[in-house]
Amino acid sequence: MRSEHYIIFENVLHAFDGPIISNVNHSDITDTTATITWETDAISNSFVEYSTNSDLSNSREQGTDIKNYTNHSVVLIGLDSNTTYYYRVKSERLGGGESVSDIHSFTTLSSEETEASRGGGGIIVIDKTDKEAPIINNVEITNITTNSAEIRWQTNEESTSFVEYGKDTNYGSTYGSWKMTTEHIVILNNLEPEKEYHFRVLSSDSWGNLSQSNDFVFKTISEEEGIGKEGTSTREKEEPTKESIVAEASRRALEILKKLMPEVSLNYLDDKISGDLSSIDNLLNLIPPPILSGEPKVDLEADNVTIYWQTDKEANSLVAIAPDDKFDPNKDDPYIQIVGDFDHYTTSHKVEIFNLKPNTIYHFQLRSKLPLGPMAKSRDFTFKTRLENLEITNLLPKITDSQTAIFRWLTNKPANSIVKITPYRGNVLSLEESKVIKDNNYTIVHEIKVEEFESGVVYEVEIKSQDQDGNIATDVLSQFSTSEDDYPPEISHIKTDSTIFIDQGNKIQTIISWLTNEPSTSRVYYQEGVHRGDKDLVSKTPLNTDYTREHIVVITKFKPGTVYSFRVESIDSGGNRSLSRVHTLMTPKQKESIFQMILRILEDTFGWLRKLR
C-alpha cells in the first residue's frame, strides 16, 4: 500500500524480492554522454553499471540512491568518444531487494559526428582528452637507514607521487604527495631496522590515468651498522678529546661491570638473585638500576601501538617486541626486535611502534637503562592490535571549471570509490537531485571526476569507500562549490499553447512553458493588452518553488479572443533572478454555431437587422 506521504509495509521484517525491470533503452547518444531509461513495477533507486569490457570488469556506476522512481532515467557523462560501452541497470526497492538487468551496449559518437548533429557549421572538434597513463622510469632506492629510505623515479608527464610498501607484496601502507611533477621523491619513515620491504610506485596524471611500477625490494640496515657509520664519520673528522677519552673509558668500565653482575629485572628481585648479589652490594649502590612503577599504559590501533611507562631515574626508552608466533621464551632474548630511543633519557617514557598486523597478539618487554649501569627489564606483557578499520585520508578536491571537480583520496587498504553530490536549494538539501558516481575497482588511490556541478550552487559532497569485507569509510564536504560567482539562470525556448473548452462554458486554458540552464523557480507575470517592456505587468501566477530546468505554468483566467502581454520569471537557489522580455499571445476565439454564423453574415449584410434584436 502506498499513500502520498509514506509507505505501509505488511511486515517490516519481510524480505522483498527485487523490483521487475522492463523496457531498458539507451538514447540521446553523443561523444561523451548517453541517456539510459527503464521501468520498474515498484518505486526504487536508479543506477547504471557500465564498462568498456563486455563482462563489466573495471566497471563504474552512475545514478541516484533515492528510492522514489518507477520510471528511471540516468544520464551517463564523462564517456570516451567513439567507444563501445556495455551496461546494465540496477534498482533496489524500498524494504530491500535489488534487481539487475541483462547486459546491453551502445557506441558513443565521434566528436565530429556530435558537432555535426548540433549544426556546428562544419567546425571540426578535435578530442584532446588524455587517455594515456604516465610512463614510469628510473625507479631508485637511496639513503637507506635503520628506519627510513628514499624512493625516486621519473615520469614522462606531470603526475602525483605515491609509494605502496610493506613486508610483502600485499604492501598495506601508502605514502606520498598529490603535487604534480615529473621528478618524484618520496621518503618512507618509521621503518624497522634490518627488515626487508617490498614497494611499488604509483603516479596518476591530471586526467586520472594511473600507472604503477613493478615490485621492488630493499632492506633497512641494522642498528649496529647505523651506529658504526655515524661513529666512523665522527672519528674521521675529529681528533680525540678529553670527553671522548672519558666516554670510551666509561664504556670499557661498563663492559667489566656487565660481566660482574647480571642485568637486573625491572619489577622484582627474587631471594636467590638477591643472595647472589650480596657480595657486591657496595657496587650496586654506586650504580643503581632504574625502577619501573606500575604496569605500562598501552594505546592500541590496528597497525600501531604507543606504550607509556615511568622510571624513578632518567633512563632511555626501549621496547622489545615479537608477535606471538615468533616469541620464543626458551631463547636468551625471546623477542625479535627492539624499538625506541637509545640516547634520550627521561623518567616519562613513550615508544611508538608502527607497521604492526591488525588483530594480532604481540609480546613485549620494557627496557630502560641509565648512561652507566645495568639495564632494567620488565616482565613479559602482551597486547592484541585492533581489527583494521577502513580509513579515508589525503582527501583533495580539485576544481577544474565551474561544472567540473576531481576528488582524490587514499584508503589504508583496497576499496571502491564513491562520490555523492546533493545541491542545496533555498538552504535545504534537495535529496531528489542527488547524484552518485561510483568506481567498482578496488584500489588505495582513488579518483572520481564529477562534471555536473552548477556554478555558484553549494553542494554537500559525500566521499565513500567500501572494501571487500563490507567495511565503509566516509568523509563529507558539507559546503562545496565550484565557483563563488553565481549567475542568474538563462531563460530560453518560451512557448505558449491555449485551448478553449466549449463544454465548460468556453473556458480558456493557456500553458506557458520555458527552459533554464539550471534548476530554478517558475512564475508568469501578465496583463491584458499590448504593453512595452518597461511597464510592470499587474497580474502574476503563484510562485512555484519546485526547482527545475523545465518550467510549465497553466493559466485559466484568460478571456477568449484577447491579446495578453506576459513575462516569465525564474530564480535559482542562490536567489539570482531572471525575467524574460515581454511576449504577447492571443487566446482562441469562442467557436460559433451554424445559426450564429448565418445571423452574423446577415447582420454584416443588412444593417437594419440589428434593430430587430
XYZ file of C-alpha atoms in Angstrom:
613
model
C 0.000 0.000 0.000
C 1.194 3.478 -0.768
C -0.122 6.866 0.280
C 1.104 10.224 -0.955
C 3.415 10.629 2.021
C 4.555 7.221 3.255
C 4.792 3.525 2.548
C 2.926 0.955 4.661
C 4.520 -2.499 4.778
C 2.647 -5.608 5.839
C 5.632 -6.785 7.851
C 8.804 -4.759 8.348
C 10.823 -7.972 8.604
C 9.600 -9.254 5.269
C 12.370 -9.884 2.721
C 11.170 -8.285 -0.514
C 12.146 -9.516 -3.937
C 13.785 -7.016 -6.223
C 11.564 -4.917 -8.500
C 10.741 -6.176 -12.000
C 12.851 -4.294 -14.547
C 11.481 -3.698 -18.056
C 11.925 -1.525 -21.159
C 15.669 -0.930 -20.801
C 16.756 1.516 -23.522
C 19.561 3.918 -24.397
C 19.089 7.182 -26.309
C 20.498 10.675 -26.898
C 23.980 9.269 -27.562
C 26.721 11.897 -28.031
C 30.503 11.700 -27.926
C 30.605 11.956 -24.108
C 27.070 11.241 -22.843
C 24.257 8.692 -23.069
C 20.797 8.502 -21.518
C 19.672 5.152 -20.098
C 15.989 4.612 -19.280
C 13.980 1.723 -17.788
C 10.876 0.968 -15.756
C 10.206 -0.932 -12.524
C 6.977 -2.238 -11.014
C 7.828 -0.728 -7.592
C 9.453 2.527 -6.543
C 13.192 2.048 -6.288
C 16.542 3.736 -6.840
C 18.338 4.123 -10.181
C 21.882 3.014 -11.052
C 23.638 2.161 -14.303
C 26.774 -0.002 -14.171
C 28.935 0.351 -17.280
C 32.341 -0.583 -18.690
C 34.212 -0.905 -21.970
C 34.616 -4.617 -21.154
C 31.762 -6.952 -22.079
C 31.974 -8.762 -18.722
C 31.676 -5.385 -16.921
C 35.071 -5.754 -15.271
C 36.643 -2.435 -14.256
C 33.106 -1.045 -14.157
C 31.801 2.289 -12.947
C 28.304 3.339 -11.862
C 26.206 6.496 -12.064
C 22.756 7.118 -10.682
C 20.842 8.110 -7.559
C 20.176 6.229 -4.311
C 16.819 7.952 -3.787
C 14.179 5.183 -3.829
C 11.323 7.119 -5.361
C 11.030 6.155 -9.038
C 9.253 3.666 -11.255
C 10.298 5.446 -14.471
C 14.074 5.683 -14.357
C 16.443 7.884 -16.351
C 20.193 8.210 -15.792
C 22.430 10.382 -17.953
C 25.922 8.904 -18.161
C 28.549 11.626 -18.517
C 32.316 11.669 -18.957
C 32.341 8.901 -21.583
C 35.051 8.490 -24.229
C 34.131 9.289 -27.816
C 33.774 6.596 -30.488
C 33.792 3.845 -27.839
C 31.550 0.835 -27.251
C 30.154 0.610 -23.731
C 28.431 -2.341 -22.088
C 25.920 -1.633 -19.327
C 23.201 -2.997 -17.112
C 20.702 -1.208 -14.895
C 20.219 -1.848 -11.178
C 17.300 -0.928 -8.919
C 16.715 -1.610 -5.225
C 13.214 -1.137 -3.860
C 12.034 0.198 -0.517
C 12.328 -2.509 2.119
C 15.260 -4.126 0.316
C 15.566 -6.388 -2.693
C 17.727 -5.490 -5.698
C 17.263 -6.454 -9.343
C 19.806 -6.297 -12.152
C 19.011 -6.291 -15.872
C 20.730 -8.136 -18.693
C 23.793 -6.532 -20.280
C 23.204 -4.091 -23.162
C 25.600 -1.975 -25.226
C 25.881 1.278 -27.162
C 28.643 3.131 -29.003
C 29.337 6.821 -28.451
C 29.678 9.142 -31.428
C 32.891 10.727 -32.575
C 33.454 14.392 -31.744
C 32.880 15.288 -35.394
C 29.536 13.429 -35.513
C 28.347 15.155 -32.350
C 29.335 18.570 -33.652
C 27.601 17.916 -36.973
C 24.394 16.845 -35.221
C 24.444 20.140 -33.331
C 24.687 22.124 -36.569
C 28.217 23.211 -35.971
C 28.641 24.794 -39.393
C 31.331 22.349 -40.465
C 33.603 23.040 -37.484
C 35.776 20.038 -36.660
C 36.306 19.446 -32.933
C 39.475 17.566 -32.023
C 39.216 15.385 -28.943
C 42.187 16.285 -26.750
C 41.230 14.074 -23.840
C 44.313 12.384 -22.368
C 43.769 8.626 -22.229
C 47.405 7.572 -21.715
C 48.763 6.876 -18.234
C 52.158 8.339 -17.241
C 55.239 6.283 -18.109
C 57.348 5.470 -15.032
C 61.146 5.304 -15.434
C 64.349 5.135 -13.384
C 62.996 3.879 -10.048
C 65.804 4.177 -7.453
C 66.159 3.416 -3.739
C 68.655 5.688 -1.976
C 69.658 6.848 1.509
C 68.624 3.649 3.270
C 68.975 3.925 7.062
C 67.754 1.878 10.017
C 64.263 3.382 9.826
C 63.919 5.234 6.513
C 64.520 5.031 2.763
C 64.260 7.469 -0.122
C 62.424 6.402 -3.298
C 62.994 8.325 -6.543
C 61.547 7.956 -10.050
C 60.663 9.913 -13.177
C 57.565 10.178 -15.387
C 57.113 11.480 -18.914
C 54.349 13.891 -17.765
C 53.467 15.714 -14.588
C 51.759 13.352 -12.162
C 51.334 12.511 -8.482
C 53.873 10.704 -6.283
C 52.824 7.755 -4.111
C 54.560 4.633 -2.820
C 52.844 1.450 -1.643
C 55.093 -0.516 0.725
C 55.081 -3.339 3.253
C 56.739 -6.589 4.363
C 55.354 -8.473 1.347
C 53.615 -7.835 -1.975
C 50.338 -7.153 -0.169
C 52.011 -3.895 0.904
C 49.484 -2.374 3.333
C 50.892 1.151 3.703
C 50.835 4.123 1.330
C 52.635 7.449 1.487
C 53.182 10.256 -0.986
C 52.018 13.569 -2.378
C 49.307 14.874 -4.734
C 51.707 17.506 -6.090
C 52.139 17.179 -9.866
C 55.741 16.727 -11.025
C 57.949 14.692 -13.360
C 60.748 14.203 -10.786
C 59.367 12.210 -7.886
C 60.843 11.818 -4.389
C 59.087 10.020 -1.511
C 60.826 9.400 1.827
C 59.496 6.442 3.827
C 59.890 6.810 7.597
C 59.143 4.713 10.692
C 60.605 1.566 9.138
C 62.082 -1.247 11.217
C 65.851 -1.916 11.326
C 67.276 -4.804 9.328
C 63.933 -5.622 7.644
C 63.140 -6.363 4.014
C 60.476 -4.164 2.417
C 58.558 -4.550 -0.843
C 57.312 -1.458 -2.646
C 55.955 -0.124 -5.912
C 55.483 3.463 -7.066
C 52.215 4.940 -8.361
C 51.657 8.091 -10.421
C 48.393 9.498 -11.846
C 48.109 12.423 -14.252
C 45.574 15.272 -14.164
C 43.102 13.160 -16.210
C 43.134 10.387 -13.610
C 45.157 7.871 -15.647
C 47.103 5.762 -13.128
C 50.402 3.915 -13.627
C 52.159 1.621 -11.208
C 55.638 0.148 -11.360
C 56.797 -3.419 -10.842
C 57.614 -4.669 -7.347
C 60.960 -3.629 -5.827
C 62.693 -4.766 -2.640
C 65.136 -3.098 -0.233
C 66.424 -3.887 3.256
C 66.989 -1.402 6.067
C 70.353 -1.505 7.848
C 70.842 -2.800 11.397
C 71.235 -0.597 14.471
C 74.909 -1.597 14.683
C 75.522 -0.575 11.088
C 73.847 2.755 11.730
C 75.896 3.456 14.834
C 79.077 2.267 13.124
C 78.598 4.584 10.170
C 77.970 7.534 12.452
C 80.973 6.702 14.624
C 83.331 6.265 11.667
C 82.282 9.588 10.202
C 82.848 11.380 13.511
C 86.298 9.882 14.166
C 87.472 10.726 10.673
C 86.587 14.385 11.136
C 87.613 14.965 14.771
C 90.677 14.324 16.913
C 90.105 12.509 20.233
C 89.120 14.890 23.037
C 89.239 14.611 26.780
C 85.485 13.978 26.840
C 85.693 11.222 24.216
C 88.522 9.520 26.072
C 86.480 9.612 29.303
C 83.453 8.262 27.442
C 85.493 5.403 25.987
C 86.929 4.599 29.437
C 83.415 4.611 30.855
C 82.235 2.278 28.130
C 85.025 -0.223 28.905
C 84.332 0.034 32.613
C 80.681 -0.672 31.893
C 81.594 -3.819 29.978
C 83.530 -5.031 33.029
C 80.551 -4.267 35.286
C 78.237 -6.216 32.993
C 80.481 -9.253 33.300
C 80.474 -8.963 37.083
C 76.694 -8.691 37.516
C 73.699 -9.812 35.518
C 71.054 -7.472 34.077
C 68.532 -6.578 36.769
C 64.800 -7.330 36.478
C 62.730 -4.166 36.373
C 59.916 -5.143 38.710
C 61.351 -7.583 41.218
C 64.492 -9.404 42.531
C 63.764 -12.832 43.949
C 65.564 -14.083 47.053
C 68.048 -16.276 45.186
C 69.258 -13.456 42.913
C 69.485 -11.067 45.892
C 71.673 -13.603 47.697
C 73.998 -13.950 44.724
C 74.493 -10.200 44.599
C 75.078 -9.677 48.346
C 78.840 -9.713 47.887
C 78.699 -6.722 45.533
C 76.136 -4.552 47.379
C 78.536 -1.633 47.507
C 78.938 -1.711 43.724
C 75.125 -1.846 43.220
C 74.731 1.188 45.463
C 77.106 3.095 43.213
C 75.211 2.144 40.034
C 71.543 1.526 40.930
C 69.260 0.404 38.071
C 66.131 2.383 37.196
C 62.895 1.030 38.653
C 59.582 0.841 36.830
C 56.446 1.905 38.683
C 53.264 0.007 37.849
C 52.197 -1.615 34.594
C 52.615 0.187 31.282
C 49.823 2.102 29.561
C 49.092 0.819 26.042
C 47.206 2.790 23.351
C 46.170 0.399 20.586
C 45.299 0.872 16.919
C 45.006 -1.645 14.088
C 48.589 -1.234 12.809
C 50.401 0.696 15.546
C 50.706 0.993 19.316
C 52.008 3.583 21.787
C 53.424 2.350 25.116
C 53.958 4.588 28.183
C 55.727 3.931 31.492
C 57.602 5.696 34.324
C 61.001 5.189 35.964
C 62.403 6.639 39.186
C 65.553 7.870 37.398
C 66.173 9.338 33.966
C 66.847 6.450 31.605
C 66.390 5.640 27.944
C 63.169 4.191 26.469
C 63.225 0.806 24.726
C 60.635 -1.864 23.985
C 61.491 -5.414 22.919
C 58.644 -6.887 20.895
C 57.662 -10.026 18.955
C 54.388 -11.366 17.516
C 53.007 -14.378 19.370
C 54.038 -16.857 16.646
C 57.664 -15.668 16.797
C 58.019 -15.234 20.570
C 60.395 -17.921 21.934
C 60.723 -17.959 25.763
C 63.464 -20.610 25.520
C 65.916 -18.151 23.962
C 68.129 -15.784 25.916
C 66.234 -12.971 24.229
C 62.780 -14.249 23.195
C 61.955 -11.064 21.247
C 62.831 -10.312 17.634
C 63.000 -6.501 17.624
C 63.937 -3.588 19.881
C 62.227 -0.243 19.246
C 62.798 3.081 20.990
C 65.231 5.888 21.708
C 68.666 4.726 22.885
C 70.066 8.184 23.578
C 67.236 10.213 25.186
C 66.961 9.966 28.970
C 63.726 10.700 30.841
C 61.508 9.467 33.669
C 58.341 9.582 31.496
C 58.723 7.117 28.649
C 56.830 6.855 25.368
C 57.574 4.470 22.493
C 55.535 4.317 19.278
C 55.664 1.113 17.231
C 54.368 1.084 13.647
C 53.681 -1.423 10.864
C 52.009 -3.986 13.093
C 49.481 -6.518 11.832
C 45.799 -5.971 12.716
C 44.069 -8.379 15.098
C 47.395 -9.904 16.193
C 48.795 -10.781 19.648
C 52.231 -9.306 20.459
C 54.602 -9.929 23.389
C 56.661 -7.016 24.683
C 59.099 -6.107 27.404
C 60.018 -2.645 28.704
C 63.714 -1.851 28.929
C 65.323 1.238 30.443
C 68.999 1.903 31.061
C 70.996 4.704 32.705
C 74.028 6.129 30.880
C 76.147 3.812 33.084
C 74.856 0.773 34.888
C 72.734 -2.305 34.284
C 69.636 -2.357 32.073
C 66.311 -2.787 33.819
C 63.788 -5.160 32.215
C 60.116 -5.699 32.916
C 58.280 -8.972 32.892
C 56.651 -10.067 29.651
C 53.444 -8.233 28.690
C 51.062 -8.833 25.803
C 48.579 -6.808 23.737
C 46.370 -7.515 20.759
C 46.064 -4.983 17.927
C 42.617 -3.850 16.845
C 40.750 -5.051 13.803
C 41.759 -2.919 10.844
C 39.312 -0.117 10.120
C 38.920 1.290 6.652
C 40.067 4.912 6.684
C 39.996 7.754 4.177
C 43.000 10.097 4.186
C 44.525 12.795 1.992
C 41.174 13.930 0.557
C 41.924 16.569 -2.061
C 39.212 18.182 -4.245
C 40.465 19.929 -7.390
C 38.153 22.323 -9.257
C 38.882 22.421 -12.997
C 35.983 24.663 -14.084
C 32.580 25.816 -12.831
C 30.967 22.469 -13.794
C 33.802 20.045 -13.035
C 35.752 18.896 -9.983
C 38.085 15.948 -9.389
C 38.065 14.280 -5.963
C 41.147 12.325 -4.908
C 41.754 10.397 -1.718
C 43.619 7.445 -0.205
C 42.455 4.458 1.800
C 44.570 2.264 4.031
C 43.511 -0.844 2.099
C 41.933 -1.577 -1.295
C 38.343 -0.339 -1.619
C 35.986 1.062 -4.248
C 35.362 4.777 -4.909
C 32.026 6.582 -4.463
C 31.111 10.277 -4.682
C 27.589 11.514 -3.928
C 26.667 15.150 -4.621
C 23.494 16.847 -3.343
C 22.701 20.524 -4.032
C 21.239 22.979 -1.548
C 18.041 24.667 -2.778
C 16.938 27.561 -0.583
C 19.422 26.417 2.127
C 17.791 22.962 2.196
C 19.361 19.824 0.752
C 17.466 18.735 -2.357
C 17.729 14.972 -1.924
C 15.734 14.338 -5.098
C 18.583 15.875 -7.120
C 21.372 13.815 -5.561
C 23.723 12.033 -7.967
C 26.057 9.112 -7.209
C 29.187 8.272 -9.213
C 30.907 5.003 -8.368
C 34.073 3.193 -9.490
C 33.890 -0.525 -8.665
C 37.642 -1.141 -8.907
C 39.378 -1.858 -5.593
C 42.394 0.391 -5.070
C 44.090 2.510 -2.407
C 44.487 5.581 -4.646
C 41.041 6.930 -5.540
C 39.943 9.484 -8.117
C 36.426 10.420 -9.252
C 35.636 13.168 -11.764
C 32.268 14.940 -11.416
C 31.112 17.099 -14.335
C 27.584 18.080 -13.276
C 28.102 20.930 -10.833
C 26.244 24.210 -11.280
C 28.163 27.448 -10.983
C 27.596 29.183 -7.661
C 25.442 26.394 -6.193
C 26.510 24.961 -2.824
C 26.635 21.162 -2.530
C 27.078 18.517 0.102
C 29.704 16.107 -1.242
C 29.971 12.686 0.406
C 33.141 10.673 -0.248
C 32.797 6.953 0.437
C 34.854 3.770 0.032
C 33.824 0.195 0.773
C 36.280 -2.715 0.965
C 35.631 -6.343 0.026
C 34.734 -7.196 3.638
C 31.924 -4.631 3.650
C 33.731 -2.067 5.836
C 32.769 1.502 4.881
C 34.677 4.753 5.360
C 33.135 8.161 4.649
C 34.150 11.789 4.597
C 31.806 14.731 3.945
C 32.406 18.163 2.443
C 29.303 19.902 3.788
C 29.725 23.190 1.880
C 31.320 22.700 -1.535
C 31.015 24.968 -4.566
C 32.951 25.104 -7.814
C 32.591 28.879 -8.161
C 31.941 31.890 -5.963
C 30.457 33.739 -8.951
C 26.762 32.904 -9.177
C 24.920 33.976 -12.309
C 21.137 34.154 -12.800
C 19.514 31.342 -14.775
C 19.334 31.663 -18.541
C 15.748 31.546 -19.906
C 15.103 30.044 -23.349
C 12.514 28.237 -25.526
C 9.445 30.130 -24.301
C 6.289 28.555 -25.773
C 2.520 29.090 -25.392
C -0.472 26.875 -26.094
C -4.106 27.897 -25.499
C -7.234 25.753 -25.640
C -10.929 26.706 -25.375
C -13.349 24.246 -23.759
C -16.873 24.785 -25.140
C -18.448 22.177 -22.898
C -17.062 24.007 -19.857
C -18.545 27.428 -20.551
C -15.958 28.432 -23.165
C -13.211 28.259 -20.523
C -9.699 29.171 -21.741
C -6.655 27.167 -20.618
C -3.257 28.612 -21.533
C 0.014 26.738 -20.976
C 3.254 28.743 -20.902
C 6.496 26.736 -20.857
C 10.211 27.553 -20.940
C 13.653 26.139 -20.169
C 16.501 27.320 -17.908
C 20.116 26.223 -17.773
C 19.906 25.450 -14.038
C 17.151 24.405 -11.610
C 15.059 27.409 -10.614
C 11.543 28.529 -9.673
C 8.616 29.323 -12.034
C 6.279 32.328 -12.256
C 4.458 34.276 -15.015
C 3.555 37.994 -14.958
C 0.744 39.020 -17.363
C -1.732 41.770 -18.295
C -4.445 42.207 -20.900
C -3.377 44.214 -23.950
C -0.045 45.023 -25.581
C 2.499 46.683 -23.271
C 6.044 47.902 -23.500
C 8.972 46.204 -21.788
C 9.448 48.951 -19.185
C 5.916 48.526 -17.789
C 5.238 46.278 -14.796
C 2.534 43.732 -15.567
C -0.055 43.821 -12.821
C -1.135 40.168 -12.608
C 1.015 37.147 -11.714
C 0.723 33.436 -11.063
C 1.642 31.890 -7.675
C 5.363 31.203 -7.250
C 6.216 27.542 -7.925
C 9.198 26.787 -5.647
C 9.961 23.392 -7.206
C 13.461 23.867 -8.640
C 13.536 22.543 -12.189
C 15.040 23.215 -15.607
C 11.744 22.578 -17.444
C 9.029 25.050 -16.447
C 5.275 24.783 -17.067
C 2.656 27.260 -15.816
C -1.084 26.778 -16.528
C -3.344 29.877 -16.558
C -7.158 29.569 -16.686
C -8.135 33.244 -16.157
C -7.645 34.491 -19.708
C -10.602 35.694 -21.826
C -11.249 34.172 -25.261
C -10.108 36.098 -28.335
C -7.999 38.523 -26.285
C -4.399 39.739 -26.575
C -2.186 39.420 -23.472
C 1.348 40.547 -22.656
C 3.432 38.273 -20.380
C 6.922 37.732 -18.959
C 8.345 34.603 -17.309
C 10.475 34.667 -14.161
C 12.942 32.128 -12.734
C 15.009 32.399 -9.517
C 17.826 29.936 -8.739
C 18.765 28.535 -5.318
C 21.220 31.379 -4.763
C 18.470 33.980 -5.129
C 19.565 35.176 -8.588
C 16.545 36.308 -10.628
C 15.967 36.234 -14.367
C 12.982 37.958 -16.051
C 12.303 37.460 -19.730
C 11.423 40.220 -22.173
C 7.727 40.919 -22.841
C 5.939 38.417 -25.106
C 2.384 38.554 -26.461
C -0.237 35.915 -27.159
C -3.855 35.836 -28.379
C -6.264 33.412 -26.849
C -8.597 31.496 -29.222
C -11.988 32.963 -30.061
C -15.222 31.385 -28.985
C -16.492 28.915 -31.583
C -19.843 29.794 -33.299
C -22.767 27.556 -34.123
C -24.210 27.395 -37.694
C -27.125 29.634 -36.681
C -24.740 32.190 -35.126
C -22.593 32.218 -38.252
C -25.667 32.822 -40.558
C -27.004 35.551 -38.280
C -23.596 37.308 -38.171
C -23.372 37.246 -42.021
C -26.871 38.684 -42.331
C -26.038 41.388 -39.790
C -22.966 42.334 -41.765
C -25.029 42.440 -44.992
C -28.208 44.044 -43.732
C -27.537 46.557 -41.033
C -31.287 47.075 -40.351
C -31.456 43.586 -38.806
C -29.575 44.881 -35.802
C -32.602 46.970 -34.881
C -34.695 43.843 -34.635
C -32.501 42.384 -31.890
